[in-house]
């Protein structure tokens, strides 16, 4: 459901900018980044909220909760939020009902929920007498979650690609050894992600060479509470004694070499956030097909000089066709130091023109003219 | 000349730590990192100085100048410095004379000047009645400049290796295109370095493929005031019309494939700081021979998937033999954002156990036990 664009007060525009900034604190994945600000009738920002990822409070509920903690009366206030409030009863209850129950008088949101329009919360809010306006900073809000909107539109999971590489982008030495290129802190970070996603995917080649378990584990080696589906993609058989099979029924073999088909199969199984772990051919296949939304690279300060490169072919033959990824500040920053490694976080070229790119410190463009090396 | 180790006051030890930290602000290169602190008789740190690179004031002179700016009388004070004060008249005058002239009563330094002992300033200071003690934090001071001491001992230039690469460590696409993988800010940074070093080196292959000029240029394309010697290494001829030849007499062809021999030739010509720029074979040859002291990587957030890898062979076949480099905080930091690129700064594995490694934020070690992927 779309509402008419209108003119906004300076306080409303500022609140939307604050909500967009707040949204960036959340992680990418099955759910979009969302931020919300509660505005008093005289334009004061009373409380801010954001969504911390699947299974946690939505941004609107987070802002209402923040206001309650502060003991602020929010009856008659305006909720400024980067995405249309939801109407469905998921793990966290519908935001439309929470907004109505809180006595909020007006809702300004940036972009519509991309799912079935009838399911959006705007109609429910409006029917309950809440004034609803949409479109403020709509472009920025779309950019903020460009990759997620793409995944929703394509009815495929949001795809995170994981690479653990040396400085010269090798993921294994000549003799196949790869344990461990990353430092313990990077391994722990990766296992933390495994405990949040719906599924993890490797190729049959990786199973045959490394025999990984692909479970999410805590630093002391225990299984995490939440385990992802373990997907192996490829036409070769997965050995009966492969560790990835486990005995919890969460293993699945996807007998295809087509990444789009693999994503379709996983979406059918309810997977909304997939992490692709390797090897080189699988990583390259997903990247070449433009089916990666987020890239997480653990970069160790080591050199091998030879061995298995992280990527082996993207179908690119000239520099002008290189894939230009964007640094992504969402969910903890574009560049982080993890132990002795760097953790790099990037968005797909589809999301390149987003507000996030401009938020990297020191990224001011500068003119520099040279005529050769 | 070595002086006897002794016991030190807490103020003296703290001053040496402060001097070691101050030293890190300087850049690596032909000269070592040096820091100095002037200490009052009652243990107060009056002024701090450090060396900003070849051609600028030494740390001792910098500290004396800092004290004068503050209007502080330093007669009878103690100079705490990370390296034996120099005695030679270079571009900046001998520090021993400056210390004597300033009326400083005592000098505590960490490690001896590694050049001809007779040339050290300790003997001059002592002969002039200045009390001189050495050895305080000697190990840390050696670690601080481990790579530089190695270069001095081997009578070779200090070697900086430069790599401009994609995230997947490619330095050219399949068709050979490489201009420009790096962003304008990275190119400017590289040209700034060219304006400080004694010589720049590439292989004959790079000359034949890219025909680089290898001059140091300002962002508007003008030649910088200082130009490095332009060295081309390899057995193939350098074409008569190659841009690298220029017409200023600063071109040299080194007819060898042996990096140690090339360094010897350049040292003979007075080169004390060399930057090796490429291509892959030259970079790999220097790295495999353990003849690189400092690594500067401009990392663009782009993917090519194929093309020329930055390195092609280090003689390493298994992960246990990987080269482990250390993040280097000296001269502006280990990780910097330059435009859209990351600039990574690392020290050779020889310098790995230095104090610098521990100064990276968030580098606390953590236990993490896993039994497989």
XYZ file of C-alpha atoms in Angstrom:
746
model
C 0.000 0.000 0.000
C 1.446 3.374 -0.995
C 0.633 6.672 0.625
C 1.085 10.031 -0.997
C 4.427 11.792 -0.722
C 4.119 15.136 0.997
C 6.260 17.866 2.475
C 7.926 17.286 5.792
C 9.121 19.433 8.668
C 12.844 19.831 9.274
C 12.435 17.824 12.482
C 10.836 14.948 10.567
C 13.599 14.912 7.956
C 16.259 14.970 10.668
C 14.486 12.158 12.496
C 14.488 10.048 9.325
C 18.226 10.670 8.873
C 18.747 9.618 12.490
C 16.649 6.497 11.894
C 18.696 5.620 8.787
C 21.912 6.017 10.787
C 20.543 3.957 13.678
C 19.542 1.207 11.256
C 23.204 0.731 10.272
C 24.024 -0.627 13.716
C 22.129 -3.807 12.905
C 23.459 -6.811 11.006
C 22.473 -7.752 7.472
C 20.711 -11.007 6.822
C 17.225 -12.498 6.626
C 15.707 -9.227 7.838
C 16.346 -5.718 6.523
C 18.183 -3.016 8.456
C 15.530 -0.794 10.061
C 15.774 2.261 12.296
C 13.036 4.194 14.091
C 12.810 7.500 15.954
C 9.928 8.691 18.147
C 9.303 12.383 17.701
C 7.406 14.624 20.132
C 4.709 16.972 18.746
C 7.211 19.846 18.996
C 9.895 17.934 17.057
C 12.094 16.549 19.821
C 13.660 13.110 19.260
C 12.433 11.166 22.293
C 13.777 7.691 21.582
C 15.641 5.737 18.897
C 15.485 2.063 18.036
C 16.924 -0.337 15.500
C 16.589 -3.958 14.527
C 19.331 -6.272 15.796
C 18.578 -9.153 13.439
C 16.152 -12.054 12.968
C 14.425 -13.103 16.173
C 14.956 -9.796 17.996
C 12.617 -6.810 18.468
C 11.803 -4.763 15.403
C 13.020 -1.165 15.291
C 9.608 0.286 16.189
C 9.246 -1.968 19.240
C 12.849 -1.206 20.186
C 12.156 2.556 20.087
C 8.929 2.169 22.120
C 10.806 0.067 24.645
C 13.590 2.672 24.794
C 11.018 5.421 25.477
C 9.401 3.346 28.252
C 12.806 2.736 29.850
C 13.267 6.501 29.930
C 9.765 6.905 31.416
C 8.619 9.046 28.488
C 4.888 9.306 27.617
C 4.619 8.679 23.860
C 0.850 9.106 23.425
C 0.256 11.521 20.550
C 3.840 11.278 19.214
C 5.109 10.568 15.691
C 6.973 7.367 14.780
C 9.546 7.964 12.011
C 10.746 4.632 10.599
C 12.812 3.562 7.592
C 10.468 0.731 6.521
C 6.690 0.233 6.595
C 5.751 -1.272 9.979
C 4.961 -4.964 9.760
C 1.525 -6.435 10.230
C 2.356 -10.097 10.616
C 2.662 -12.081 13.806
C 6.180 -13.440 13.594
C 8.566 -14.253 16.405
C 8.188 -10.726 17.741
C 4.543 -9.624 17.264
C 3.244 -7.109 14.715
C 4.618 -3.575 14.966
C 1.373 -2.017 13.700
C -0.458 -3.281 16.792
C 2.344 -2.126 19.094
C 2.201 1.373 17.582
C -1.592 1.543 17.934
C -1.435 0.246 21.505
C 1.187 2.876 22.395
C -1.143 5.669 21.309
C 1.220 6.976 18.620
C -0.706 9.470 16.485
C 1.324 9.551 13.276
C 3.672 7.254 11.386
C 6.108 8.453 8.733
C 7.915 5.666 6.914
C 10.395 5.698 4.047
C 9.593 2.650 1.897
C 6.865 0.037 1.610
C 7.295 -3.485 2.858
C 8.221 -5.380 -0.350
C 6.186 -8.451 0.543
C 2.473 -8.832 -0.305
C 1.119 -5.255 -0.052
C -2.024 -6.472 1.713
C 0.231 -7.733 4.491
C 1.749 -4.305 5.177
C 1.001 -2.496 8.399
C 0.143 0.872 6.834
C -3.464 -0.131 6.102
C -3.948 -1.472 9.635
C -2.533 1.698 11.160
C -4.676 3.906 8.945
C -7.809 1.899 9.750
C -7.065 2.423 13.453
C -6.967 6.196 12.982
C -3.200 6.634 12.898
C -2.074 9.219 10.326
C 0.300 7.443 7.909
C 2.669 9.058 5.386
C 5.334 7.344 3.283
C 8.183 8.300 0.968
C 10.417 10.481 3.153
C 14.040 9.622 2.179
C 12.645 6.720 0.185
C 15.698 6.460 -2.065
C 18.130 6.337 0.856
C 16.017 3.734 2.592
C 15.937 1.622 -0.563
C 19.718 1.973 -0.908
C 20.188 1.000 2.719
C 18.690 -2.432 1.994
C 19.141 -2.666 -1.773
C 20.557 -6.190 -1.557
C 17.796 -7.394 0.735
C 15.079 -5.947 -1.538
C 16.764 -7.729 -4.464
C 16.684 -11.042 -2.596
C 13.028 -10.607 -1.622
C 12.065 -9.709 -5.197
C 13.914 -12.760 -6.551
C 12.388 -15.042 -3.893
C 15.849 -16.239 -2.852
C 17.770 -16.122 0.438
C 19.990 -13.154 1.325
C 23.476 -14.454 0.512
C 26.601 -13.820 2.596
C 29.870 -14.985 1.058
C 32.666 -15.938 3.437
C 36.343 -15.976 2.473
C 39.200 -16.810 4.854
C 42.315 -15.847 2.924
C 45.936 -14.793 3.093
C 47.017 -11.300 2.064
C 47.740 -12.745 -1.394
C 44.229 -14.260 -1.507
C 45.090 -17.922 -1.105
C 42.676 -20.215 0.758
C 44.976 -23.251 0.819
C 48.650 -24.035 0.208
C 49.918 -26.153 -2.703
C 49.573 -29.353 -0.654
C 45.962 -28.491 0.259
C 46.624 -27.463 3.859
C 44.281 -24.686 5.003
C 43.785 -25.194 8.752
C 44.042 -22.510 9.870
C 44.701 -19.547 7.659
C 42.545 -17.401 9.986
C 43.300 -16.553 13.598
C 41.165 -17.919 16.470
C 39.226 -14.647 16.745
C 38.196 -14.856 13.088
C 37.144 -18.487 13.518
C 35.054 -17.474 16.526
C 33.456 -14.645 14.534
C 32.591 -17.077 11.741
C 31.055 -19.535 14.189
C 29.034 -16.693 15.701
C 27.584 -16.007 12.248
C 26.851 -19.692 11.727
C 24.737 -19.546 14.875
C 22.540 -16.793 13.368
C 21.979 -17.871 9.772
C 19.447 -20.318 8.312
C 21.854 -22.339 6.190
C 25.519 -22.776 5.258
C 26.663 -24.050 1.863
C 29.842 -25.612 0.454
C 30.608 -27.555 -2.710
C 31.062 -31.312 -2.942
C 34.762 -30.696 -3.612
C 35.216 -29.095 -0.200
C 33.465 -32.053 1.470
C 35.735 -34.535 -0.307
C 38.944 -32.595 0.487
C 38.316 -31.118 3.952
C 35.403 -33.168 5.375
C 34.067 -30.172 7.336
C 31.350 -30.481 10.010
C 29.821 -27.038 9.213
C 28.224 -26.838 12.648
C 28.105 -23.622 14.701
C 30.304 -24.022 17.737
C 31.217 -21.931 20.753
C 34.856 -21.067 21.476
C 35.125 -24.071 23.796
C 33.992 -26.429 21.029
C 30.383 -26.980 22.207
C 27.522 -26.896 19.694
C 25.710 -23.551 19.610
C 21.999 -23.434 20.492
C 21.000 -22.638 16.906
C 22.370 -24.778 14.081
C 22.122 -23.833 10.386
C 21.006 -26.252 7.689
C 24.157 -27.787 6.179
C 23.877 -27.687 2.389
C 26.319 -29.322 -0.030
C 25.975 -28.329 -3.660
C 27.214 -30.325 -6.669
C 26.614 -33.403 -8.776
C 29.071 -35.686 -6.996
C 27.816 -37.916 -4.187
C 28.385 -36.909 -0.586
C 30.095 -39.869 1.123
C 27.937 -41.730 3.651
C 30.552 -41.100 6.352
C 31.004 -37.376 5.590
C 31.032 -35.301 8.780
C 28.648 -32.785 7.214
C 25.806 -35.336 7.274
C 25.661 -35.315 11.068
C 22.680 -37.018 12.662
C 20.306 -34.151 13.354
C 18.475 -34.188 10.019
C 19.781 -30.738 9.096
C 21.929 -31.960 6.178
C 20.812 -31.453 2.587
C 22.478 -32.343 -0.716
C 21.587 -29.972 -3.581
C 22.339 -31.937 -6.778
C 23.016 -28.950 -9.026
C 25.843 -26.769 -10.269
C 23.533 -23.800 -10.819
C 23.695 -21.318 -7.920
C 20.249 -19.863 -8.735
C 18.740 -23.342 -8.622
C 20.494 -24.067 -5.319
C 19.109 -20.840 -3.861
C 15.615 -21.737 -5.094
C 15.800 -25.127 -3.381
C 16.918 -23.544 -0.118
C 14.260 -20.804 -0.285
C 11.637 -23.542 -0.662
C 12.949 -25.037 2.569
C 12.410 -21.714 4.323
C 16.026 -20.491 4.177
C 16.142 -16.670 4.166
C 19.835 -16.132 5.036
C 22.521 -18.322 3.514
C 26.270 -18.236 4.085
C 28.379 -19.622 1.240
C 31.723 -20.858 2.575
C 33.614 -22.346 -0.381
C 35.626 -23.585 -2.118
C 36.971 -21.407 -4.915
C 34.650 -22.736 -7.625
C 31.515 -22.323 -5.517
C 32.533 -18.808 -4.401
C 33.307 -17.845 -7.998
C 30.065 -19.338 -9.328
C 27.912 -17.311 -6.945
C 29.909 -14.109 -7.560
C 29.868 -14.509 -11.347
C 26.071 -14.972 -11.234
C 25.649 -11.770 -9.169
C 23.970 -13.800 -6.428
C 26.003 -12.497 -3.475
C 24.688 -9.660 -1.312
C 27.368 -9.413 1.342
C 31.042 -10.331 1.441
C 32.923 -11.063 4.651
C 36.672 -11.520 4.204
C 38.968 -12.619 6.999
C 42.349 -11.350 5.834
C 45.372 -12.907 7.534
C 48.707 -11.018 7.342
C 50.368 -14.016 5.747
C 51.763 -14.788 2.297
C 51.772 -18.131 0.485
C 52.682 -17.074 -3.067
C 51.011 -20.180 -4.511
C 48.250 -22.659 -3.675
C 44.496 -22.331 -4.155
C 43.324 -18.807 -4.989
C 40.119 -17.673 -3.258
C 38.479 -17.128 -6.639
C 39.248 -18.838 -9.924
C 37.049 -17.295 -12.595
C 34.402 -14.603 -12.730
C 34.312 -14.414 -16.517
C 36.122 -11.046 -16.373
C 38.881 -10.400 -18.898
C 39.553 -6.670 -18.611
C 39.907 -4.247 -15.700
C 36.957 -2.118 -16.812
C 34.687 -5.101 -16.071
C 35.997 -5.684 -12.520
C 33.347 -6.050 -9.821
C 33.366 -2.913 -7.658
C 32.208 -3.755 -4.141
C 31.389 -1.158 -1.479
C 32.620 -0.995 2.072
C 29.697 -1.736 4.379
C 29.476 0.000 7.747
C 26.452 -2.055 8.821
C 26.635 -4.467 11.733
C 29.880 -3.338 13.315
C 31.895 -1.689 10.586
C 33.550 -2.146 7.219
C 37.013 -2.889 8.614
C 37.624 -4.489 11.978
C 40.699 -5.944 13.627
C 40.033 -9.491 14.845
C 43.057 -10.815 16.656
C 45.817 -10.744 14.059
C 43.422 -10.646 11.098
C 41.405 -7.943 9.414
C 37.690 -8.557 8.971
C 36.475 -6.797 5.831
C 32.755 -6.278 5.214
C 31.488 -5.309 1.779
C 28.232 -4.934 -0.135
C 27.537 -6.140 -3.636
C 28.063 -3.805 -6.609
C 24.247 -3.575 -6.762
C 24.333 -1.680 -3.454
C 27.293 0.485 -4.427
C 25.485 3.788 -4.674
C 24.224 3.619 -1.111
C 24.569 6.064 1.753
C 26.916 3.602 3.396
C 29.771 4.223 1.018
C 29.882 7.857 2.035
C 30.014 7.014 5.710
C 33.518 5.516 5.527
C 35.874 7.936 7.285
C 38.355 9.553 4.959
C 36.515 8.567 1.797
C 36.320 12.074 0.409
C 37.085 11.943 -3.288
C 40.214 13.745 -4.475
C 41.389 14.648 -7.936
C 44.585 13.000 -9.035
C 45.728 13.165 -12.612
C 48.531 10.995 -13.876
C 49.527 10.074 -17.380
C 51.107 6.730 -16.560
C 52.747 4.798 -13.747
C 81.033 1.683 21.882
C 79.099 -0.071 24.646
C 78.483 1.297 28.088
C 77.631 -0.779 31.095
C 74.023 -1.619 31.811
C 72.867 -0.302 35.148
C 69.727 0.214 37.178
C 67.391 3.008 36.227
C 64.835 5.138 38.040
C 61.143 4.648 37.306
C 61.118 8.070 35.636
C 63.953 7.035 33.314
C 62.203 3.769 32.365
C 58.942 5.625 31.720
C 60.795 8.188 29.619
C 62.306 5.412 27.488
C 58.852 3.888 26.962
C 57.597 7.328 25.931
C 60.547 7.700 23.555
C 59.839 4.275 22.011
C 56.205 5.248 21.490
C 57.161 8.635 20.040
C 59.550 6.930 17.617
C 56.626 5.025 16.046
C 55.222 8.261 14.637
C 58.079 8.400 12.150
C 58.266 6.600 8.801
C 60.486 3.611 8.076
C 63.192 3.891 5.471
C 66.843 4.841 5.105
C 66.953 6.023 8.715
C 65.790 4.148 11.814
C 62.786 5.155 13.912
C 64.118 7.143 16.867
C 62.397 8.851 19.791
C 63.828 11.062 22.521
C 62.568 12.510 25.800
C 64.231 15.249 27.872
C 63.926 14.559 31.573
C 64.318 17.134 34.359
C 66.559 16.262 37.365
C 63.401 15.469 39.355
C 62.045 13.123 36.674
C 59.595 15.323 34.792
C 59.270 14.752 31.025
C 60.033 18.236 29.646
C 59.965 17.601 25.893
C 59.593 14.760 23.386
C 60.999 14.430 19.896
C 61.092 11.907 17.088
C 62.682 11.496 13.701
C 60.457 12.245 10.719
C 62.667 10.554 8.100
C 65.785 11.121 6.057
C 66.712 14.802 5.687
C 64.766 15.985 8.746
C 65.940 16.708 12.300
C 67.044 13.751 14.392
C 64.954 12.870 17.458
C 67.412 14.488 19.897
C 67.461 17.774 17.950
C 63.679 17.595 17.639
C 63.297 17.234 21.421
C 65.744 20.089 22.093
C 63.865 22.258 19.609
C 60.570 21.336 21.283
C 61.954 22.360 24.700
C 63.176 25.687 23.294
C 59.754 26.360 21.762
C 58.271 25.858 25.203
C 60.936 28.173 26.679
C 62.275 25.458 28.964
C 65.844 25.603 30.290
C 67.395 22.173 29.658
C 70.847 22.734 31.167
C 71.589 19.851 33.532
C 68.784 17.629 32.215
C 68.851 14.005 31.017
C 68.296 13.004 27.390
C 66.600 9.587 27.083
C 66.839 8.319 23.514
C 66.142 5.014 21.761
C 69.396 4.982 19.720
C 72.955 6.140 20.366
C 73.221 9.811 19.342
C 75.031 10.279 16.047
C 78.439 11.860 15.699
C 78.570 12.456 11.972
C 77.862 15.648 10.107
C 75.099 14.642 7.728
C 72.299 16.763 6.341
C 71.282 17.716 9.870
C 74.429 18.144 12.005
C 75.718 15.750 14.684
C 73.413 15.176 17.646
C 76.323 14.651 20.061
C 77.425 18.271 19.502
C 73.852 19.543 19.864
C 73.482 17.715 23.173
C 76.786 19.066 24.483
C 75.950 22.586 23.327
C 72.560 22.410 25.079
C 74.262 21.667 28.394
C 72.544 18.316 28.855
C 74.251 16.481 31.737
C 73.304 12.849 31.091
C 72.347 10.682 28.140
C 70.596 7.340 28.459
C 70.244 5.445 25.201
C 68.833 2.031 24.390
C 71.029 0.558 21.650
C 74.330 1.351 19.962
C 74.542 2.867 16.513
C 75.180 -0.210 14.328
C 77.631 1.577 12.028
C 81.366 1.867 12.731
C 81.537 2.018 16.565
C 84.204 4.720 16.417
C 81.678 6.893 14.641
C 79.141 6.703 17.478
C 78.368 9.772 19.527
C 78.698 8.087 22.944
C 82.490 8.499 23.028
C 82.239 12.162 22.027
C 79.614 12.840 24.686
C 81.624 11.049 27.351
C 84.817 12.914 26.410
C 82.899 16.180 26.825
C 81.918 15.268 30.372
C 78.354 14.085 29.655
C 77.378 11.019 31.682
C 76.414 8.267 29.208
C 74.571 5.028 29.941
C 73.233 2.486 27.464
C 71.058 -0.615 27.436
C 67.763 0.589 28.907
C 64.959 -1.217 26.976
C 67.645 -2.393 24.554
C 65.596 -5.357 23.313
C 62.531 -3.226 22.581
C 64.662 -0.669 20.769
C 66.265 -3.407 18.675
C 62.816 -4.811 17.869
C 61.572 -1.367 16.918
C 64.105 -1.218 14.079
C 64.883 -4.921 13.577
C 64.508 -4.660 9.795
C 66.671 -1.558 9.569
C 69.429 -3.161 11.679
C 69.273 -6.205 9.368
C 69.700 -3.971 6.305
C 72.629 -2.089 7.851
C 74.329 -5.343 8.864
C 73.894 -6.774 5.346
C 75.097 -3.540 3.726
C 71.981 -3.341 1.588
C 69.203 -0.742 1.250
C 66.094 -0.881 3.437
C 63.499 -2.451 1.126
C 59.867 -1.399 0.870
C 57.667 -3.620 -1.290
C 54.657 -2.000 -2.948
C 51.599 -3.933 -4.134
C 48.503 -2.354 -5.681
C 45.977 -5.165 -5.793
C 42.331 -6.143 -5.875
C 40.676 -7.866 -2.925
C 41.455 -11.184 -4.634
C 45.121 -10.130 -5.036
C 45.221 -9.507 -8.765
C 47.494 -6.786 -10.152
C 46.223 -6.965 -13.747
C 43.273 -8.460 -15.619
C 43.593 -11.315 -18.126
C 44.154 -8.857 -20.987
C 46.946 -7.096 -19.049
C 44.960 -3.978 -18.114
C 45.987 -2.605 -14.712
C 45.467 1.173 -14.898
C 44.148 1.810 -12.387
C 43.394 -0.846 -9.850
C 44.075 1.686 -7.067
C 42.062 4.812 -6.335
C 43.528 8.323 -6.871
C 44.310 8.699 -3.161
C 46.408 5.522 -3.207
C 48.242 6.685 -6.326
C 48.963 10.000 -4.600
C 50.246 8.186 -1.512
C 52.542 6.071 -3.683
C 53.888 9.143 -5.460
C 54.483 10.772 -2.075
C 56.662 7.796 -1.129
C 58.515 7.974 -4.444
C 59.457 11.539 -3.534
C 61.135 10.355 -0.310
C 63.034 7.224 -1.309
C 66.455 6.836 -2.939
C 65.457 4.412 -5.687
C 62.519 2.574 -7.221
C 62.837 -0.823 -8.919
C 60.789 -2.842 -11.414
C 61.571 -5.811 -13.633
C 62.267 -5.674 -17.358
C 58.924 -7.401 -17.904
C 57.039 -4.487 -16.376
C 58.948 -2.033 -18.598
C 58.083 -4.043 -21.725
C 54.398 -4.414 -20.801
C 53.510 -1.125 -19.064
C 56.316 1.298 -20.089
C 56.128 3.148 -16.756
C 57.895 6.471 -16.127
C 58.576 5.704 -12.420
C 58.943 9.393 -11.611
C 57.563 10.975 -8.440
C 54.746 13.328 -9.366
C 52.436 15.675 -7.515
C 48.653 15.254 -7.744
C 48.555 17.797 -10.601
C 51.061 15.754 -12.614
C 54.150 17.937 -12.014
C 57.493 16.318 -11.181
C 58.253 16.303 -7.458
C 61.337 18.156 -6.181
C 63.118 14.904 -5.272
C 63.300 12.108 -7.834
C 64.369 8.525 -7.007
C 66.861 6.566 -9.082
C 64.857 4.459 -11.543
C 66.233 0.913 -11.535
C 65.182 -1.845 -13.908
C 66.294 -5.353 -13.010
C 66.635 -8.288 -15.406
C 68.651 -9.738 -18.242
C 66.500 -8.426 -21.092
C 67.421 -5.116 -22.723
C 65.539 -1.966 -21.777
C 64.277 -0.433 -25.044
C 65.986 2.804 -26.071
C 62.627 4.579 -26.147
C 61.422 3.234 -22.764
C 59.868 6.010 -20.671
C 61.817 4.849 -17.618
C 65.101 6.005 -19.192
C 64.083 9.674 -18.973
C 66.798 12.239 -19.653
C 67.977 13.177 -16.161
C 70.651 10.504 -15.788
C 68.795 8.830 -12.937
C 68.037 5.610 -14.863
C 70.004 2.432 -14.188
C 69.715 -1.067 -15.662
C 70.735 -3.849 -13.264
C 71.568 -6.864 -15.489
C 70.804 -9.567 -12.923
C 67.979 -11.815 -11.751
C 69.434 -12.080 -8.245
C 67.753 -9.676 -5.822
C 70.723 -9.690 -3.424
C 73.018 -8.724 -6.280
C 70.645 -5.964 -7.374
C 70.579 -4.605 -3.819
C 74.380 -4.703 -3.679
C 74.641 -2.682 -6.883
C 72.197 -0.096 -5.595
C 73.917 0.131 -2.192
C 77.182 0.839 -4.021
C 75.422 3.756 -5.706
C 74.455 5.157 -2.299
C 70.874 3.860 -2.228
C 69.720 3.332 1.357
C 65.941 3.077 0.798
C 64.552 1.161 -2.157
C 60.937 0.664 -3.181
C 60.245 -2.445 -5.259
C 57.132 -1.937 -7.370
C 56.705 -5.074 -9.503
C 55.747 -7.155 -11.372
C 54.744 -10.457 -9.798
C 58.046 -12.233 -10.463
C 60.149 -9.403 -9.033
C 57.923 -9.067 -5.947
C 58.035 -12.839 -5.409
C 61.813 -13.021 -5.904
C 62.485 -10.405 -3.227
C 59.965 -11.956 -0.815
C 61.265 -15.503 -1.343
C 64.824 -14.304 -0.618
C 63.686 -12.625 2.630
C 64.962 -9.295 1.317
C 61.867 -7.208 2.075
C 61.634 -5.131 5.244
C 58.320 -3.368 4.789
C 55.190 -4.174 2.806
C 52.700 -1.544 1.660
C 49.552 -2.948 0.081
C 46.916 -0.782 -1.546
C 43.833 -2.980 -1.421
C 40.990 -2.002 -3.733
C 37.482 -3.337 -2.941
C 37.264 -4.945 -6.374
C 37.242 -8.516 -7.666
C 38.712 -9.817 -10.920
C 38.654 -13.592 -10.338
C 41.469 -14.109 -12.840
C 44.429 -12.231 -14.347
C 47.903 -11.693 -12.920
C 48.264 -12.620 -9.232
C 50.339 -10.217 -7.123
C 52.715 -13.057 -6.250
C 53.470 -16.180 -8.230
C 55.858 -18.332 -6.215
C 57.576 -18.054 -2.850
C 58.746 -21.669 -2.804
C 56.122 -22.453 -0.139
C 54.177 -25.715 -0.448
C 52.452 -26.091 2.916
C 50.576 -23.727 5.231
C 53.017 -24.240 8.100
C 55.688 -22.531 5.983
C 53.596 -19.431 5.171
C 55.296 -16.084 5.735
C 53.773 -14.428 8.796
C 53.993 -10.658 8.496
C 53.224 -8.219 11.328
C 50.988 -5.180 11.256
C 53.164 -2.081 11.505
C 51.872 0.968 13.361
C 54.863 3.098 12.371
C 54.506 6.115 10.122
C 50.747 6.589 10.275
C 49.290 3.222 11.127
C 48.906 -0.392 10.067
C 45.533 0.076 8.379
C 44.408 3.324 6.799
C 41.502 4.211 4.560
C 42.723 6.008 1.429
C 39.780 7.065 -0.682
C 38.016 3.821 -1.529
C 41.077 1.645 -0.855
C 42.679 0.252 2.274
C 46.373 0.931 2.783
C 47.947 -1.946 4.702
C 51.376 -1.568 6.297
C 53.300 -4.607 7.465
C 56.744 -5.586 8.728
C 58.766 -8.584 7.642
C 58.538 -11.852 9.603
C 62.007 -10.966 10.968
C 60.388 -8.078 12.858
C 57.388 -10.103 13.976
C 58.182 -10.233 17.666
C 58.312 -6.470 18.001
C 56.478 -4.147 20.350
C 54.506 -2.926 17.370
C 52.454 -6.051 17.015
C 51.057 -5.583 20.488
C 50.056 -2.017 19.817
C 47.314 -2.947 17.331
C 43.969 -2.244 18.968
C 41.987 -5.378 19.665
C 44.901 -7.735 19.131
C 44.515 -9.484 22.468
C 45.010 -13.177 21.951
C 42.036 -15.449 22.688
C 41.773 -19.193 23.047
C 39.614 -20.918 20.473
C 39.621 -24.650 20.139
C 37.999 -26.379 17.214
C 38.384 -29.879 15.868
C 37.591 -29.097 12.252
C 35.801 -26.591 10.031
